[in-house]
mmCIF file of C-alpha atoms and ligand atoms in Angstrom:
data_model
loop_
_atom_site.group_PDB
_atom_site.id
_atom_site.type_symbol
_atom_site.label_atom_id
_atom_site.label_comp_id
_atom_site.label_asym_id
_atom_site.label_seq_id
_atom_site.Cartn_x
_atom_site.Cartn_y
_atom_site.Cartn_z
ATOM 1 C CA UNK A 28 122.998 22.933 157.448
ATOM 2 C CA UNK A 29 126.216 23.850 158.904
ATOM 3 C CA UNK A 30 127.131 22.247 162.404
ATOM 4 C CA UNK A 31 127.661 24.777 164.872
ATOM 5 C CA UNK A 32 124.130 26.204 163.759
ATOM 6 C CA UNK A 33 122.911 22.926 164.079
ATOM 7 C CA UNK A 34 124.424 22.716 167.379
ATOM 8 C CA UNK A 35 123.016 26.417 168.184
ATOM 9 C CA UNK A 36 119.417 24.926 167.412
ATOM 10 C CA UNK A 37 119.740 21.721 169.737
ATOM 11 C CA UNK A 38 120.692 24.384 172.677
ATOM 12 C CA UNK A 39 117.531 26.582 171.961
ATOM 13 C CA UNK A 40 115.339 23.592 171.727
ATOM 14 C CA UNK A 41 116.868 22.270 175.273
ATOM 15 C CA UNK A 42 116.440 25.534 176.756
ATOM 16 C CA UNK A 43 112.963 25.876 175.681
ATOM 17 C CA UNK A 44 112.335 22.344 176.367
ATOM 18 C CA UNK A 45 113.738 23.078 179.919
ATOM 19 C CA UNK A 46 111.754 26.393 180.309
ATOM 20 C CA UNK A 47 108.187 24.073 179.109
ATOM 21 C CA UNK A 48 108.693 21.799 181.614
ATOM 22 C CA UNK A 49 108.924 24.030 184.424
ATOM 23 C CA UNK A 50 106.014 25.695 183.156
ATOM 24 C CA UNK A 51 104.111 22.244 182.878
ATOM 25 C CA UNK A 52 105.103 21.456 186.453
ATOM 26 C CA UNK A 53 103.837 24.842 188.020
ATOM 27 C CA UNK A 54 99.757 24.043 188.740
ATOM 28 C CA UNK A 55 98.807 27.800 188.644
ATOM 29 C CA UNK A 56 99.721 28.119 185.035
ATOM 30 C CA UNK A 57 99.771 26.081 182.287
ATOM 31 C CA UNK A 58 99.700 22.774 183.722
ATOM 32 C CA UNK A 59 97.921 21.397 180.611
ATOM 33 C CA UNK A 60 96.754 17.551 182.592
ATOM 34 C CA UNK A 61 94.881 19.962 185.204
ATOM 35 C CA UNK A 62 93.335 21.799 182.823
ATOM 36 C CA UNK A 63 89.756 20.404 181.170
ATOM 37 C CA UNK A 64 89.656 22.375 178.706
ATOM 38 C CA UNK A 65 92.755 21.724 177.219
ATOM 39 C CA UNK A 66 92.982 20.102 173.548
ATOM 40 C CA UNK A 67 96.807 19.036 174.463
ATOM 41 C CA UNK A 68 98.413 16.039 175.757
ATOM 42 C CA UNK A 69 100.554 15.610 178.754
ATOM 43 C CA UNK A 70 103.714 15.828 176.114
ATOM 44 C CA UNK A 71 101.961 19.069 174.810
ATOM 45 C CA UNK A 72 101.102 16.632 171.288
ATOM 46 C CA UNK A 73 97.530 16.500 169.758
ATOM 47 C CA UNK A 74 95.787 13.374 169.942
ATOM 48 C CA UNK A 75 92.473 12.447 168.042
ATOM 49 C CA UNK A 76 90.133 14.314 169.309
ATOM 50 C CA UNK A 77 91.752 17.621 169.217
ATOM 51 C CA UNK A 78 92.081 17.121 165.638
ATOM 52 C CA UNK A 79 90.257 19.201 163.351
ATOM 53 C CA UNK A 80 90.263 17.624 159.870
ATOM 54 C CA UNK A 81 88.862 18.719 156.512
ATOM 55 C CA UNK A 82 88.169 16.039 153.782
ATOM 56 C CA UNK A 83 87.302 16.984 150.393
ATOM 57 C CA UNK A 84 86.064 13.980 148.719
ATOM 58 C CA UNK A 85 85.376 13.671 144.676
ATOM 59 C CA UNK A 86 81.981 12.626 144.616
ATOM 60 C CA UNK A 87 79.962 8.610 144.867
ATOM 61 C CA UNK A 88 80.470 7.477 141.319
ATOM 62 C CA UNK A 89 81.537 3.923 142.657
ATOM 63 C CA UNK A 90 81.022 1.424 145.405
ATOM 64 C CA UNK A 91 84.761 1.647 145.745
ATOM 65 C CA UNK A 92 84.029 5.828 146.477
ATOM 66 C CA UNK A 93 81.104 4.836 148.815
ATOM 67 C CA UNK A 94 83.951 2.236 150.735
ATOM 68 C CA UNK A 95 86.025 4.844 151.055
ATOM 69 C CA UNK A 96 83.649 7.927 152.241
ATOM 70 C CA UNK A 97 82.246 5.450 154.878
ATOM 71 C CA UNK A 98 85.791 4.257 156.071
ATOM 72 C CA UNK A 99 86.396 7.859 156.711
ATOM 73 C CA UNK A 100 83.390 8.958 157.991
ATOM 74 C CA UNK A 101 83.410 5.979 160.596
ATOM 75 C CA UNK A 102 87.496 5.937 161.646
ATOM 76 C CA UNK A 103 86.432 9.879 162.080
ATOM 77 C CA UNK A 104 83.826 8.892 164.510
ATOM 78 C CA UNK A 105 85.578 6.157 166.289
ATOM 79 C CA UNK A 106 88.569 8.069 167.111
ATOM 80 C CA UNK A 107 86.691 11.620 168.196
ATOM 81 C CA UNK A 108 88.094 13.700 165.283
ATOM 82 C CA UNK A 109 86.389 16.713 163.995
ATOM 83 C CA UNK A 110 85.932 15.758 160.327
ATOM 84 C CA UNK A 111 84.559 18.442 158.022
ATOM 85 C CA UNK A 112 83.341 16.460 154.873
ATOM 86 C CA UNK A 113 82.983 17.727 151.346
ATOM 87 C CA UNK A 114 81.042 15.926 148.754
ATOM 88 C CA UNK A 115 82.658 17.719 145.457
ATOM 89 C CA UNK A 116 80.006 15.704 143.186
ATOM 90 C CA UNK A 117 82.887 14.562 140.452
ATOM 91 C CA UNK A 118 83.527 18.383 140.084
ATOM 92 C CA UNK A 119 87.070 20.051 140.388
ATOM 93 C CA UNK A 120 86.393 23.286 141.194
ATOM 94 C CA UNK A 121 83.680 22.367 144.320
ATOM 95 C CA UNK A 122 87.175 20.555 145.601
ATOM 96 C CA UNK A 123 88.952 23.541 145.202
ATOM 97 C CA UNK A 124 86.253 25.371 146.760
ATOM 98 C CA UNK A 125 85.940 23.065 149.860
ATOM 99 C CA UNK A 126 89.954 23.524 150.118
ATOM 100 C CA UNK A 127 89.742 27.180 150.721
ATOM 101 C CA UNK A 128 86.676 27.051 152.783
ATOM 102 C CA UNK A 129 88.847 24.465 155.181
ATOM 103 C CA UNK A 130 91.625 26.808 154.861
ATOM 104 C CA UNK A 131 89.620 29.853 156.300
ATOM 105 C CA UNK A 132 88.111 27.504 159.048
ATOM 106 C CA UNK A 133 91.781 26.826 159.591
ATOM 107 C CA UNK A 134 91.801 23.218 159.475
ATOM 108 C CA UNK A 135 94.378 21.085 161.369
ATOM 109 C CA UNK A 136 95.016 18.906 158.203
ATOM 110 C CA UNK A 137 93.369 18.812 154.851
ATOM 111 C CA UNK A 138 92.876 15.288 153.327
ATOM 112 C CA UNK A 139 91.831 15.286 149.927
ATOM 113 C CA UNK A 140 91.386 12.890 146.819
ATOM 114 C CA UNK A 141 92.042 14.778 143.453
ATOM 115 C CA UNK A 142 89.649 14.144 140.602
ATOM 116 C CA UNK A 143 92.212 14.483 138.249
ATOM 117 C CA UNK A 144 96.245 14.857 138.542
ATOM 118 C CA UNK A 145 96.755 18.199 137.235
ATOM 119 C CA UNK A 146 95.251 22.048 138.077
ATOM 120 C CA UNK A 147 95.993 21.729 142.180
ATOM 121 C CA UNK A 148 99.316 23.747 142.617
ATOM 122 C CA UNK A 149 97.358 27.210 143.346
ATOM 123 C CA UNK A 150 94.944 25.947 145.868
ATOM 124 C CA UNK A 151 97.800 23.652 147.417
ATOM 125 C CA UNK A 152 100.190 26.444 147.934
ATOM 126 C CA UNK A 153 97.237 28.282 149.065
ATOM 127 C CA UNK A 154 97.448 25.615 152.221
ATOM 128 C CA UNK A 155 101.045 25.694 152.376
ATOM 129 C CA UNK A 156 101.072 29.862 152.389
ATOM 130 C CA UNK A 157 98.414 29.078 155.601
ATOM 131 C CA UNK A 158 100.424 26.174 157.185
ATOM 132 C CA UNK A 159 98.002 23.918 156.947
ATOM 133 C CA UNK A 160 99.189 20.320 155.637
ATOM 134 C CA UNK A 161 98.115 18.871 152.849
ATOM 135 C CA UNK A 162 97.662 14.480 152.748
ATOM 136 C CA UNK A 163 96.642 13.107 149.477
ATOM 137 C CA UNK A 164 94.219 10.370 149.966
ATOM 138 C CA UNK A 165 93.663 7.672 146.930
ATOM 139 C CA UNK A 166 94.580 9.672 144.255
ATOM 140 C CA UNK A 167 97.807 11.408 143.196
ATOM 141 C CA UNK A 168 97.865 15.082 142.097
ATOM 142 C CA UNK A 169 100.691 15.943 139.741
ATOM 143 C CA UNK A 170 102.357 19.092 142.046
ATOM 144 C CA UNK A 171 106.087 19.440 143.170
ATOM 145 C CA UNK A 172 106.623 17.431 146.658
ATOM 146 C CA UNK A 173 106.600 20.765 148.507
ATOM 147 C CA UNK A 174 103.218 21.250 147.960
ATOM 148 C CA UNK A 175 102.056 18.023 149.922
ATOM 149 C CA UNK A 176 103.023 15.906 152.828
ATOM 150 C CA UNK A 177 101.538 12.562 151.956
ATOM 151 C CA UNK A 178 100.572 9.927 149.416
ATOM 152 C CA UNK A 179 98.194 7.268 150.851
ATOM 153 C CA UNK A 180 97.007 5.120 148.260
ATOM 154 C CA UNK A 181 97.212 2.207 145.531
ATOM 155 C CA UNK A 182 99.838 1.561 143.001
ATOM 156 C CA UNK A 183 97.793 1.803 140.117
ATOM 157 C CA UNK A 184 100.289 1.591 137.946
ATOM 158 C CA UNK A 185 101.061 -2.336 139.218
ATOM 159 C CA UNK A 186 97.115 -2.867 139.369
ATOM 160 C CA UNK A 187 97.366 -2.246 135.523
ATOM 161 C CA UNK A 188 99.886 -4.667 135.154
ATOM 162 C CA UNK A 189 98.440 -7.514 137.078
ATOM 163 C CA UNK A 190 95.469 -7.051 135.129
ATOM 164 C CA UNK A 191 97.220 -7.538 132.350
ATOM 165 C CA UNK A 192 99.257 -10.946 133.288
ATOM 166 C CA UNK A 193 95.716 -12.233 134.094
ATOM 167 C CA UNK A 194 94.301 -11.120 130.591
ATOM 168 C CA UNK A 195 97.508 -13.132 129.300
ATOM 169 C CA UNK A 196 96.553 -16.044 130.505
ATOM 170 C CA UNK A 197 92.648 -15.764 130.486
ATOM 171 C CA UNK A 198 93.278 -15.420 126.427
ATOM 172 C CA UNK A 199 96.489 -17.451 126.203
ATOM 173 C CA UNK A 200 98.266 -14.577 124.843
ATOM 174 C CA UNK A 201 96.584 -14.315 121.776
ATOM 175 C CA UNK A 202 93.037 -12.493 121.213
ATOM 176 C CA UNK A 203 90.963 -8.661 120.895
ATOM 177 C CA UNK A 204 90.910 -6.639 124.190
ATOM 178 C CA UNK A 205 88.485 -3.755 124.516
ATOM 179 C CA UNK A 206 89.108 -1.447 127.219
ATOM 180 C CA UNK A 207 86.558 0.941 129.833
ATOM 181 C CA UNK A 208 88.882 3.675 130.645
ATOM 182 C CA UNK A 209 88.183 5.146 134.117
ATOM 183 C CA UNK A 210 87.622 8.840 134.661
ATOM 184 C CA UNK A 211 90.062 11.067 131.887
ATOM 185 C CA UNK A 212 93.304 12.725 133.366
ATOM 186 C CA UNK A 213 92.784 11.173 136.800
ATOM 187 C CA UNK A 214 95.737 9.114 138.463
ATOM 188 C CA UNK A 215 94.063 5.815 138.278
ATOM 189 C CA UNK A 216 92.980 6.258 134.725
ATOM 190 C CA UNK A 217 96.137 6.958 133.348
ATOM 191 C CA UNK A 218 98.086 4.352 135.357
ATOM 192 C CA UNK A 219 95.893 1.492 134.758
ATOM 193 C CA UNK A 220 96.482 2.373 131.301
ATOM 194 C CA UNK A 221 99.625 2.575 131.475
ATOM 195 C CA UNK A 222 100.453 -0.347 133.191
ATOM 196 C CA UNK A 223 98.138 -2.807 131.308
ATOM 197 C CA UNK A 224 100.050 -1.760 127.830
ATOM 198 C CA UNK A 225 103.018 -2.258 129.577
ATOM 199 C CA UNK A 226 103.142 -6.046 129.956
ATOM 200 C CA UNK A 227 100.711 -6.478 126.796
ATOM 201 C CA UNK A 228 103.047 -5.325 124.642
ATOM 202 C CA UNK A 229 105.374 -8.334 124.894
ATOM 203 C CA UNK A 230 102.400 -10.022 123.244
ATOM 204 C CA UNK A 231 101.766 -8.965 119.933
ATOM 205 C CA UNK A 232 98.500 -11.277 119.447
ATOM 206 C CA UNK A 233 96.911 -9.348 122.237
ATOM 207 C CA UNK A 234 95.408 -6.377 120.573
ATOM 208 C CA UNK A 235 93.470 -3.484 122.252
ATOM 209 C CA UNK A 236 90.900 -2.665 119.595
ATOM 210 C CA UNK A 237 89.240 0.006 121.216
ATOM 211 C CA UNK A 238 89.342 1.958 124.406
ATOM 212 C CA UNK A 239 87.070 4.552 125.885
ATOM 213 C CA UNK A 240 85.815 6.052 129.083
ATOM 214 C CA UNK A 241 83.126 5.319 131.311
ATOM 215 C CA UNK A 242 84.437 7.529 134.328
ATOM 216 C CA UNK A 243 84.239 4.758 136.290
ATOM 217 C CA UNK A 244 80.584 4.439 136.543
ATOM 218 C CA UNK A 245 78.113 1.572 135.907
ATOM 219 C CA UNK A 246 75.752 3.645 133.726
ATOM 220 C CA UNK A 247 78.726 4.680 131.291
ATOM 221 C CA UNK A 248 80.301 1.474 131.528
ATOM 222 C CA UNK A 249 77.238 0.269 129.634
ATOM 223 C CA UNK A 250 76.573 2.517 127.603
ATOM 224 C CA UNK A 251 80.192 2.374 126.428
ATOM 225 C CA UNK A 252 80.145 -1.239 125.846
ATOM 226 C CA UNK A 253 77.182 -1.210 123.719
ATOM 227 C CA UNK A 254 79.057 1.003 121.209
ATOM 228 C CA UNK A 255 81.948 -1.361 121.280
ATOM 229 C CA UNK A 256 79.652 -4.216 120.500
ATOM 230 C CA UNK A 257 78.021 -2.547 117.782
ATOM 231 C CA UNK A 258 81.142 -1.929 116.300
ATOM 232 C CA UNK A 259 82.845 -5.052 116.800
ATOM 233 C CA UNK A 260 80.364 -7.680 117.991
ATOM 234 C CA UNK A 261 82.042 -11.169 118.185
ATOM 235 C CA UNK A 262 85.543 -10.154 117.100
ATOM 236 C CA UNK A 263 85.716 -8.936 120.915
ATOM 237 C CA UNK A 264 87.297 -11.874 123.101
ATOM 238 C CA UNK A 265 88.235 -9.582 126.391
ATOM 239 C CA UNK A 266 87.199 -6.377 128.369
ATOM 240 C CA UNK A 267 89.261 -4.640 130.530
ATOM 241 C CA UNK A 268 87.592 -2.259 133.051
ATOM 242 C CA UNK A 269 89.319 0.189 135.086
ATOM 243 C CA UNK A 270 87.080 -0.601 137.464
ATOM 244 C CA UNK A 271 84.564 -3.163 138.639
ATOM 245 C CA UNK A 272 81.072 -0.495 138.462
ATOM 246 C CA UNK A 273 82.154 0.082 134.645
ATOM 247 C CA UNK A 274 82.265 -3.818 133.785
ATOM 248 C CA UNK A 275 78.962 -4.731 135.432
ATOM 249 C CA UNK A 276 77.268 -2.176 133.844
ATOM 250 C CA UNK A 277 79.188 -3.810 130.567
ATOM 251 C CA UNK A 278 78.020 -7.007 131.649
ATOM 252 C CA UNK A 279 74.698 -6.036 131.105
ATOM 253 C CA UNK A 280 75.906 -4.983 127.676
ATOM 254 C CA UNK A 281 76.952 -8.128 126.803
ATOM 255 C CA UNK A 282 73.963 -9.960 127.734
ATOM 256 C CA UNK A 283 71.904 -7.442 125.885
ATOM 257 C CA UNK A 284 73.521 -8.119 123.202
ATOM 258 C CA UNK A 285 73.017 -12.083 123.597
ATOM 259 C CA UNK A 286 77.002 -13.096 124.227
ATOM 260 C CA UNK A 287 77.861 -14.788 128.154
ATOM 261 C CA UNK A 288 79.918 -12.460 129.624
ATOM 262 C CA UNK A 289 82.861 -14.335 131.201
ATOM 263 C CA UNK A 290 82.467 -16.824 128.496
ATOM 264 C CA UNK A 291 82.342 -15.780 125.372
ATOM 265 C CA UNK A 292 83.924 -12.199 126.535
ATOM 266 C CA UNK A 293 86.524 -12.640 129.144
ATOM 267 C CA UNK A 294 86.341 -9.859 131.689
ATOM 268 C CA UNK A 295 89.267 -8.314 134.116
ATOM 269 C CA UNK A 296 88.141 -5.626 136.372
ATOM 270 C CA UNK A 297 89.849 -3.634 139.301
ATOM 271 C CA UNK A 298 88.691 -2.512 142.577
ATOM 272 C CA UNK A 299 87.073 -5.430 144.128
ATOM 273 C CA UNK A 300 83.910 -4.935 145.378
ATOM 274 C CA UNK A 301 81.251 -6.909 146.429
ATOM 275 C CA UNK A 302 79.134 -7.100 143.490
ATOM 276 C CA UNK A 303 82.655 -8.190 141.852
ATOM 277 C CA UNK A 304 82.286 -11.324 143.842
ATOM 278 C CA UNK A 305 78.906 -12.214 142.978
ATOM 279 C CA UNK A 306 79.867 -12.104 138.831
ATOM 280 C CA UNK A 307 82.325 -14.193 139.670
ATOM 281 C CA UNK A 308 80.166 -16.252 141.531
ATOM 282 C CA UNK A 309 78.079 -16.193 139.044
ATOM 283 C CA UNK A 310 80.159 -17.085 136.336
ATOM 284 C CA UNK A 311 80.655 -13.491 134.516
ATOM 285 C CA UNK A 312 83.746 -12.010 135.635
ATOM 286 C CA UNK A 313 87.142 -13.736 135.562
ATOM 287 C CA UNK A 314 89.162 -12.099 137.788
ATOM 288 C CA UNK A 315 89.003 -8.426 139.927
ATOM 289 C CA UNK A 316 92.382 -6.586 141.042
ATOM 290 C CA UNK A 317 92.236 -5.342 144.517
ATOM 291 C CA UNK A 318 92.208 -1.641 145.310
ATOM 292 C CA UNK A 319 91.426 -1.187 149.028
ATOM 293 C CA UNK A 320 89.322 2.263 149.587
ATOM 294 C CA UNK A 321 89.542 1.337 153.655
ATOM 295 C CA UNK A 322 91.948 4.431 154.239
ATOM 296 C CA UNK A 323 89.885 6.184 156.811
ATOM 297 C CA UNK A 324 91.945 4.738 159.910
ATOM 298 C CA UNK A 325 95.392 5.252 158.257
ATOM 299 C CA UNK A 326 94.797 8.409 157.162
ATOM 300 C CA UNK A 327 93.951 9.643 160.501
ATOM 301 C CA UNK A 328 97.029 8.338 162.264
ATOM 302 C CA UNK A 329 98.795 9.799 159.540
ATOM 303 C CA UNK A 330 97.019 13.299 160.206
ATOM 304 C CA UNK A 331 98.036 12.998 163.577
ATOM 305 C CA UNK A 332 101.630 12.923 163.197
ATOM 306 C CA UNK A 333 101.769 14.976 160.530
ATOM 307 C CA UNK A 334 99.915 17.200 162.883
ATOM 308 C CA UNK A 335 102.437 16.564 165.270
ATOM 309 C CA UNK A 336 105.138 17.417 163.375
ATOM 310 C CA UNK A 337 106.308 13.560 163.358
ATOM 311 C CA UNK A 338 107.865 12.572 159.735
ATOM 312 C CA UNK A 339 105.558 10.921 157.638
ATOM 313 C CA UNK A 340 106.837 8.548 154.487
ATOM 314 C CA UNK A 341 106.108 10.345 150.963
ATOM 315 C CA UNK A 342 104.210 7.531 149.689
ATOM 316 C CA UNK A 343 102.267 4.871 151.624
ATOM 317 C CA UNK A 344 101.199 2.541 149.749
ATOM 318 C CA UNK A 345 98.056 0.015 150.064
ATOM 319 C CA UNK A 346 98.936 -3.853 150.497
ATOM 320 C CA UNK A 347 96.559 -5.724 147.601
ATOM 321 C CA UNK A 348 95.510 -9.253 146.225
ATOM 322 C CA UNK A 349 94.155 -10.477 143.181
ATOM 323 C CA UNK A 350 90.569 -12.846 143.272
ATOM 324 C CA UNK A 351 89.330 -14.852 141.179
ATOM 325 C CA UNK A 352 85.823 -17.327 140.562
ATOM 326 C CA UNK A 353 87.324 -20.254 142.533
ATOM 327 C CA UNK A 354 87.415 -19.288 145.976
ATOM 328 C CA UNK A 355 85.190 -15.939 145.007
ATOM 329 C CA UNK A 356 81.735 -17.767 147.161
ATOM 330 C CA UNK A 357 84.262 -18.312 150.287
ATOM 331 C CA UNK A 358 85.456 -14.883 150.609
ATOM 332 C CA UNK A 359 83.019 -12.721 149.731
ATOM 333 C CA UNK A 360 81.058 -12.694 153.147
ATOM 334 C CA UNK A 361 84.296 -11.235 154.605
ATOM 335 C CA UNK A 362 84.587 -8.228 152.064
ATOM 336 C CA UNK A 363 83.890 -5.191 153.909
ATOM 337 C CA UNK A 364 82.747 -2.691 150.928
HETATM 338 O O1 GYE B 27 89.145 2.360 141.364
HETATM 339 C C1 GYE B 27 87.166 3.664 141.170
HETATM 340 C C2 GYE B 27 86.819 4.965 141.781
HETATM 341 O O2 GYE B 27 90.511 6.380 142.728
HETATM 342 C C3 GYE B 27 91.139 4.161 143.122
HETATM 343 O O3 GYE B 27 88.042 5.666 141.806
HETATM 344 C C4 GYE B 27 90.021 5.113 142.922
HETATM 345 C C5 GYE B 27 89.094 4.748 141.814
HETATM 346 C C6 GYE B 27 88.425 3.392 141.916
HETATM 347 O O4 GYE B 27 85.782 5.597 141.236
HETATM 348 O O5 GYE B 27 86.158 2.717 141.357
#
């Protein structure tokens, strides 16, 4: 922008900032403290509980998803924000649905987690065309930067990879992988993919044998798993889940199929949950990436300045660990989903 515009704006802003605060100071009119019914601050900002927030979430395939839903739900409640919730029930159109029905309600923000990266730019710009923000919350959608403010979520990329060093030295660099692909085309899925081959391929005795989804769910995870063991049986020495839901339900697999999961097929999940803990506890997971679904609070803090027209970061991402068996009795009382 050229300077002496630049210049021309700063005046109009003082000006109006001047002209604001007389307005603020005169208690007939507009004196927004005095007033009870006003939704504004002193500083004429939002704060929580003039927020009005719509949150379209994919569905409850996981106990990572059911983290996450209650995170918001609660950090909603806590804070007195007006959350409208949408349930999409793993389907991309109710999401796109719930996004114009927040957009009519005109919406303060719209949070949402994209089932999949790609089909979002019309319903997006949709938003934009309104003025209404757009945060991304977990997942990424595959849209030019324009068309949203935020990204607050997991490098799944690196959650990929860090499964994979542990797989390395689970197997000692040498051995069959099978892998439970989480739901097709979404961010996660394709990441965690990504990233796992990334690091395996420096070891050319680690072979992925076969790969399929289980869209992240315990039920497919199993069901999955039984058609690798049928196919391969004992040549399998590892599984890789996408997440932890598919490789219990695989663990049940492998039982069913008389091997010791953990033992005689290592296992490397992501997410962990809970129930993670207690395989490893119970001697049938090795190891479970962290991916934290506790968003709720930062997402709302993020709404907020967003909402307040304060600049928010393109990408924020979560802060995440890696657990395994040894300390996995000790710390899983603390786990919080
Ligand atoms: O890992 C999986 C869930 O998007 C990070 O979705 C999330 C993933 C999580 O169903 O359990």
């Amino acid at each position: 922008m050229d300077y002496s515009f630049t210049k021309f704006l700063n005046l109009i802003s003082a000006v109006f900032l001047i002209f604001s605060l007389a307005a603020c100071g005169n208690g007939q009119n507009g004196n927004v403290t005095d007033d009870p019914r006003s939704t504004h601050s002193v500083d004429g900002k939002k704060t929580y509980k003039d927020l009005v927030v719509g949150y379209s979430q994919i569905g409850a395939e996981s106990e990572w998803r059911t983290g996450n839903t209650a995170s918001i739900k609660e950090a909603a409640e806590k804070l007195g924000v007006e959350l409208i919730f949408d349930d999409a029930q793993q389907k991309q159109e109710n999401q796109i649905k719930a996004i114009r029905s927040f957009i009519a309600q005109q919406v303060d923000v719209i949070g949402v987690s994209p089932l999949t990266e790609s089909g979002w730019d019309s319903v997006f710009q949709e938003a934009k065309d309104a003025g209404i923000p757009i945060i991304l919350v977990d997942r990424r959608a595959a849209v030019p930067e324009d068309l949203y403010t935020s990204y607050l979520g997991s490098d799944f990329y690196e959650e990929g990879r860090r499964a994979a060093r542990v797989m390395v030295d689970l197997l000692d660099g040498k051995g069959n992988i099978v892998e439970l692909v989480g739901t097709v085309g979404s961010a996660p899925a394709i990441d965690r993919y990504a990233g796992f081959r990334e690091v395996i391929k420096d070891y050319p005795d680690m072979k992925i044998i076969a790969s399929a989804t289980g869209d992240f769910t315990r039920a497919k995870g199993k069901e999955v798993m039984e058609a690798f063991l049928q196919l391969h049986g004992d040549e399998i020495d590892a599984l890789y889940a996408h997440n932890d839901d598919m490789a219990i339900g695989a663990i049940k697999a492998i039982e069913e199929y008389g091997l010791r999961p953990g033992v005689d097929i290592k296992i490397v999940s992501i997410d962990a949950i809970r129930d993670a803990f207690q395989a490893m506890i119970d001697g049938k997971l090795n190891a479970t990436v962290e991916c934290n679904p506790l968003l709720g609070p930062q997402f709302l803090e993020l709404a907020l300045k967003v909402v307040n027209g304060e600049g928010a970061p393109k990408w924020i991402p979560s802060e995440e660990h890696i657990y395994f068996p040894e300390n996995a009795r000790e710390i899983l009382p603390t786990r919080k989903y």
